[in-house]
Amino acid sequence: MSTRRIPLRKCIGCNEMKPKTELIRVIRNAEGNVELDGTGRKNGRGAYLCRDTACLLKAEKNKGLEHSLKMAIPKEVYEALEKELNSLGSEE
Ligand SMILES: [Zn+2]
């Protein structure tokens, strides 16, 4: 019997530590664009967020995403991320 240890990461929205598997990675890619990293393997500066649009809204309000990615994030990006999060939710 082995105990699988899942690393914890902090959600930039609610600031709670959660298993990595429950979070979605948001990265800033080489082109300077912000995107969701469903595989967790893309290169770039990343931040973690619950798979929940409520946390995305919190991250927008507290500027957690901007701080983590060290860039200004326009509203359109949050809107695009929100749509992506919603489509992720409907798949599960
Ligand atoms: Zn959260």
Short mmCIF file of N, CA and C and ligand atoms in Angstrom, two decimals:
data_model
loop_
_atom_site.label_atom_id
_atom_site.label_comp_id
_atom_site.label_asym_id
_atom_site.label_seq_id
_atom_site.Cartn_x
_atom_site.Cartn_y
_atom_site.Cartn_z
N MET A 1 0.82 -1.20 0.00
CA MET A 1 0.00 0.00 0.00
C MET A 1 0.86 1.25 0.00
N SER A 2 0.55 2.15 -0.87
CA SER A 2 1.32 3.38 -0.89
C SER A 2 0.39 4.58 -0.80
N THR A 3 0.87 5.58 -0.17
CA THR A 3 0.07 6.80 -0.06
C THR A 3 0.55 7.77 -1.14
N ARG A 4 -0.36 8.13 -1.98
CA ARG A 4 0.02 9.10 -3.02
C ARG A 4 -0.06 10.50 -2.45
N ARG A 5 1.01 11.18 -2.55
CA ARG A 5 1.00 12.56 -2.05
C ARG A 5 0.81 13.51 -3.23
N ILE A 6 -0.24 14.25 -3.13
CA ILE A 6 -0.52 15.22 -4.19
C ILE A 6 -0.04 16.59 -3.70
N PRO A 7 0.82 17.21 -4.49
CA PRO A 7 1.33 18.52 -4.05
C PRO A 7 0.23 19.55 -3.94
N LEU A 8 0.36 20.41 -2.96
CA LEU A 8 -0.62 21.47 -2.77
C LEU A 8 -0.14 22.74 -3.45
N ARG A 9 -1.10 23.46 -3.99
CA ARG A 9 -0.79 24.75 -4.59
C ARG A 9 -1.82 25.75 -4.10
N LYS A 10 -1.44 27.00 -4.10
CA LYS A 10 -2.36 28.01 -3.61
C LYS A 10 -3.16 28.63 -4.74
N CYS A 11 -4.46 28.65 -4.55
CA CYS A 11 -5.33 29.30 -5.52
C CYS A 11 -5.17 30.81 -5.38
N ILE A 12 -4.98 31.48 -6.51
CA ILE A 12 -4.76 32.92 -6.46
C ILE A 12 -6.07 33.68 -6.26
N GLY A 13 -7.20 32.94 -6.32
CA GLY A 13 -8.49 33.59 -6.09
C GLY A 13 -8.86 33.59 -4.62
N CYS A 14 -9.02 32.38 -4.05
CA CYS A 14 -9.46 32.28 -2.65
C CYS A 14 -8.28 32.15 -1.69
N ASN A 15 -7.06 32.03 -2.22
CA ASN A 15 -5.85 31.92 -1.40
C ASN A 15 -5.84 30.69 -0.51
N GLU A 16 -6.54 29.64 -0.91
CA GLU A 16 -6.53 28.40 -0.14
C GLU A 16 -5.57 27.40 -0.79
N MET A 17 -4.94 26.61 0.05
CA MET A 17 -4.07 25.56 -0.46
C MET A 17 -4.95 24.38 -0.86
N LYS A 18 -4.77 23.89 -2.08
CA LYS A 18 -5.59 22.78 -2.58
C LYS A 18 -4.70 21.82 -3.34
N PRO A 19 -5.14 20.55 -3.42
CA PRO A 19 -4.37 19.61 -4.24
C PRO A 19 -4.29 20.13 -5.67
N LYS A 20 -3.10 19.99 -6.23
CA LYS A 20 -2.83 20.47 -7.58
C LYS A 20 -3.87 19.98 -8.58
N THR A 21 -4.35 18.77 -8.36
CA THR A 21 -5.30 18.16 -9.29
C THR A 21 -6.65 18.88 -9.33
N GLU A 22 -6.94 19.64 -8.26
CA GLU A 22 -8.22 20.35 -8.22
C GLU A 22 -8.12 21.74 -8.81
N LEU A 23 -6.90 22.10 -9.18
CA LEU A 23 -6.68 23.45 -9.68
C LEU A 23 -6.38 23.42 -11.17
N ILE A 24 -6.52 24.56 -11.78
CA ILE A 24 -6.14 24.69 -13.18
C ILE A 24 -4.98 25.68 -13.23
N ARG A 25 -4.03 25.40 -14.09
CA ARG A 25 -2.86 26.27 -14.19
C ARG A 25 -3.13 27.34 -15.24
N VAL A 26 -2.81 28.54 -14.89
CA VAL A 26 -2.92 29.65 -15.83
C VAL A 26 -1.50 30.11 -16.11
N ILE A 27 -1.13 30.20 -17.35
CA ILE A 27 0.24 30.59 -17.65
C ILE A 27 0.31 31.80 -18.57
N ARG A 28 1.48 32.39 -18.50
CA ARG A 28 1.81 33.45 -19.44
C ARG A 28 2.83 32.81 -20.38
N ASN A 29 2.49 32.71 -21.64
CA ASN A 29 3.38 32.01 -22.57
C ASN A 29 4.45 32.93 -23.15
N ALA A 30 5.28 32.35 -24.00
CA ALA A 30 6.42 33.10 -24.53
C ALA A 30 5.99 34.34 -25.31
N GLU A 31 4.77 34.29 -25.86
CA GLU A 31 4.28 35.45 -26.62
C GLU A 31 3.68 36.51 -25.71
N GLY A 32 3.64 36.22 -24.42
CA GLY A 32 3.06 37.18 -23.49
C GLY A 32 1.56 37.08 -23.38
N ASN A 33 1.00 35.96 -23.90
CA ASN A 33 -0.43 35.77 -23.79
C ASN A 33 -0.75 34.91 -22.57
N VAL A 34 -1.94 35.12 -22.02
CA VAL A 34 -2.37 34.35 -20.86
C VAL A 34 -3.28 33.23 -21.34
N GLU A 35 -3.01 32.01 -20.90
CA GLU A 35 -3.88 30.92 -21.30
C GLU A 35 -3.99 29.87 -20.21
N LEU A 36 -5.05 29.08 -20.29
CA LEU A 36 -5.22 27.98 -19.35
C LEU A 36 -4.37 26.82 -19.81
N ASP A 37 -3.71 26.18 -18.86
CA ASP A 37 -2.87 25.05 -19.18
C ASP A 37 -3.51 23.80 -18.59
N GLY A 38 -4.33 23.16 -19.38
CA GLY A 38 -5.05 21.98 -18.91
C GLY A 38 -4.13 20.81 -18.61
N THR A 39 -2.99 20.73 -19.28
CA THR A 39 -2.08 19.61 -19.10
C THR A 39 -1.10 19.83 -17.95
N GLY A 40 -0.90 21.10 -17.56
CA GLY A 40 0.07 21.41 -16.51
C GLY A 40 1.50 21.31 -16.98
N ARG A 41 1.69 21.19 -18.28
CA ARG A 41 3.04 20.96 -18.80
C ARG A 41 3.57 22.07 -19.69
N LYS A 42 2.76 23.08 -19.91
CA LYS A 42 3.24 24.14 -20.79
C LYS A 42 4.30 24.97 -20.10
N ASN A 43 5.18 25.52 -20.89
CA ASN A 43 6.22 26.38 -20.33
C ASN A 43 5.68 27.78 -20.12
N GLY A 44 6.22 28.41 -19.11
CA GLY A 44 5.83 29.78 -18.86
C GLY A 44 5.60 30.01 -17.39
N ARG A 45 5.53 31.27 -17.02
CA ARG A 45 5.25 31.62 -15.64
C ARG A 45 3.79 31.24 -15.35
N GLY A 46 3.57 30.53 -14.29
CA GLY A 46 2.22 30.05 -14.05
C GLY A 46 1.65 30.40 -12.68
N ALA A 47 0.33 30.32 -12.61
CA ALA A 47 -0.37 30.52 -11.35
C ALA A 47 -1.46 29.46 -11.30
N TYR A 48 -1.95 29.17 -10.12
CA TYR A 48 -3.00 28.16 -9.99
C TYR A 48 -4.29 28.77 -9.52
N LEU A 49 -5.37 28.19 -10.04
CA LEU A 49 -6.70 28.71 -9.76
C LEU A 49 -7.66 27.54 -9.63
N CYS A 50 -8.64 27.64 -8.72
CA CYS A 50 -9.67 26.61 -8.63
C CYS A 50 -10.41 26.57 -9.97
N ARG A 51 -10.97 25.41 -10.28
CA ARG A 51 -11.75 25.30 -11.52
C ARG A 51 -13.13 25.90 -11.28
N ASP A 52 -13.11 27.16 -10.96
CA ASP A 52 -14.33 27.81 -10.52
C ASP A 52 -14.26 29.29 -10.94
N THR A 53 -15.28 29.74 -11.65
CA THR A 53 -15.24 31.12 -12.11
C THR A 53 -15.29 32.10 -10.95
N ALA A 54 -15.82 31.67 -9.79
CA ALA A 54 -15.86 32.55 -8.62
C ALA A 54 -14.45 32.93 -8.21
N CYS A 55 -13.54 31.96 -8.29
CA CYS A 55 -12.15 32.23 -7.92
C CYS A 55 -11.46 33.09 -8.97
N LEU A 56 -11.86 32.93 -10.22
CA LEU A 56 -11.31 33.78 -11.27
C LEU A 56 -11.71 35.24 -11.01
N LEU A 57 -12.96 35.43 -10.61
CA LEU A 57 -13.43 36.79 -10.32
C LEU A 57 -12.68 37.37 -9.12
N LYS A 58 -12.42 36.52 -8.12
CA LYS A 58 -11.65 36.99 -6.96
C LYS A 58 -10.23 37.36 -7.38
N ALA A 59 -9.65 36.53 -8.24
CA ALA A 59 -8.28 36.78 -8.70
C ALA A 59 -8.22 38.08 -9.50
N GLU A 60 -9.34 38.39 -10.16
CA GLU A 60 -9.40 39.64 -10.92
C GLU A 60 -9.47 40.82 -9.94
N LYS A 61 -10.31 40.68 -8.92
CA LYS A 61 -10.49 41.75 -7.94
C LYS A 61 -9.25 42.00 -7.10
N ASN A 62 -8.64 40.90 -6.60
CA ASN A 62 -7.48 41.11 -5.71
C ASN A 62 -6.16 41.20 -6.49
N LYS A 63 -6.29 41.16 -7.80
CA LYS A 63 -5.13 41.24 -8.70
C LYS A 63 -4.11 40.14 -8.46
N GLY A 64 -4.56 39.02 -7.91
CA GLY A 64 -3.67 37.90 -7.65
C GLY A 64 -3.04 37.36 -8.91
N LEU A 65 -3.81 37.32 -9.98
CA LEU A 65 -3.28 36.81 -11.25
C LEU A 65 -2.22 37.76 -11.81
N GLU A 66 -2.50 39.03 -11.74
CA GLU A 66 -1.53 40.02 -12.24
C GLU A 66 -0.22 39.93 -11.46
N HIS A 67 -0.33 39.77 -10.14
CA HIS A 67 0.88 39.66 -9.32
C HIS A 67 1.65 38.40 -9.65
N SER A 68 0.93 37.29 -9.81
CA SER A 68 1.60 36.02 -10.07
C SER A 68 2.28 36.01 -11.43
N LEU A 69 1.61 36.58 -12.42
CA LEU A 69 2.17 36.55 -13.77
C LEU A 69 3.02 37.78 -14.07
N LYS A 70 3.03 38.70 -13.14
CA LYS A 70 3.80 39.94 -13.27
C LYS A 70 3.50 40.68 -14.57
N MET A 71 2.21 40.87 -14.82
CA MET A 71 1.80 41.61 -16.00
C MET A 71 0.40 42.18 -15.79
N ALA A 72 0.10 43.19 -16.55
CA ALA A 72 -1.25 43.75 -16.50
C ALA A 72 -2.15 42.86 -17.33
N ILE A 73 -3.32 42.58 -16.83
CA ILE A 73 -4.22 41.68 -17.55
C ILE A 73 -5.51 42.39 -17.91
N PRO A 74 -5.75 42.56 -19.20
CA PRO A 74 -6.96 43.26 -19.63
C PRO A 74 -8.21 42.43 -19.38
N LYS A 75 -9.34 43.13 -19.29
CA LYS A 75 -10.60 42.49 -18.98
C LYS A 75 -10.95 41.37 -19.97
N GLU A 76 -10.59 41.57 -21.23
CA GLU A 76 -10.90 40.55 -22.25
C GLU A 76 -10.26 39.21 -21.90
N VAL A 77 -9.08 39.27 -21.28
CA VAL A 77 -8.39 38.03 -20.92
C VAL A 77 -9.18 37.29 -19.84
N TYR A 78 -9.65 38.04 -18.85
CA TYR A 78 -10.47 37.41 -17.80
C TYR A 78 -11.74 36.81 -18.40
N GLU A 79 -12.32 37.53 -19.34
CA GLU A 79 -13.54 37.03 -19.97
C GLU A 79 -13.27 35.74 -20.74
N ALA A 80 -12.13 35.71 -21.45
CA ALA A 80 -11.77 34.51 -22.20
C ALA A 80 -11.51 33.34 -21.24
N LEU A 81 -10.82 33.63 -20.13
CA LEU A 81 -10.53 32.58 -19.16
C LEU A 81 -11.82 32.05 -18.53
N GLU A 82 -12.75 32.97 -18.28
CA GLU A 82 -14.03 32.58 -17.70
C GLU A 82 -14.77 31.62 -18.63
N LYS A 83 -14.77 31.94 -19.92
CA LYS A 83 -15.41 31.06 -20.90
C LYS A 83 -14.75 29.69 -20.92
N GLU A 84 -13.42 29.69 -20.87
CA GLU A 84 -12.69 28.41 -20.89
C GLU A 84 -13.02 27.60 -19.64
N LEU A 85 -13.07 28.27 -18.50
CA LEU A 85 -13.39 27.57 -17.26
C LEU A 85 -14.79 26.97 -17.34
N ASN A 86 -15.72 27.72 -17.89
CA ASN A 86 -17.08 27.22 -18.03
C ASN A 86 -17.13 25.99 -18.93
N SER A 87 -16.36 26.01 -20.00
CA SER A 87 -16.38 24.86 -20.90
C SER A 87 -15.70 23.66 -20.26
N LEU A 88 -14.72 23.90 -19.40
CA LEU A 88 -14.09 22.78 -18.68
C LEU A 88 -15.11 22.11 -17.77
N GLY A 89 -15.88 22.97 -17.08
CA GLY A 89 -16.87 22.45 -16.13
C GLY A 89 -17.91 21.58 -16.79
N SER A 90 -18.31 21.94 -18.01
CA SER A 90 -19.38 21.18 -18.66
C SER A 90 -18.90 19.83 -19.19
N GLU A 91 -17.56 19.69 -19.32
CA GLU A 91 -17.04 18.42 -19.79
C GLU A 91 -17.03 17.35 -18.71
N GLU A 92 -17.01 17.81 -17.45
CA GLU A 92 -16.84 16.82 -16.38
C GLU A 92 -18.15 16.30 -15.86
ZN ZN B 1 -9.97 29.15 -5.25
#
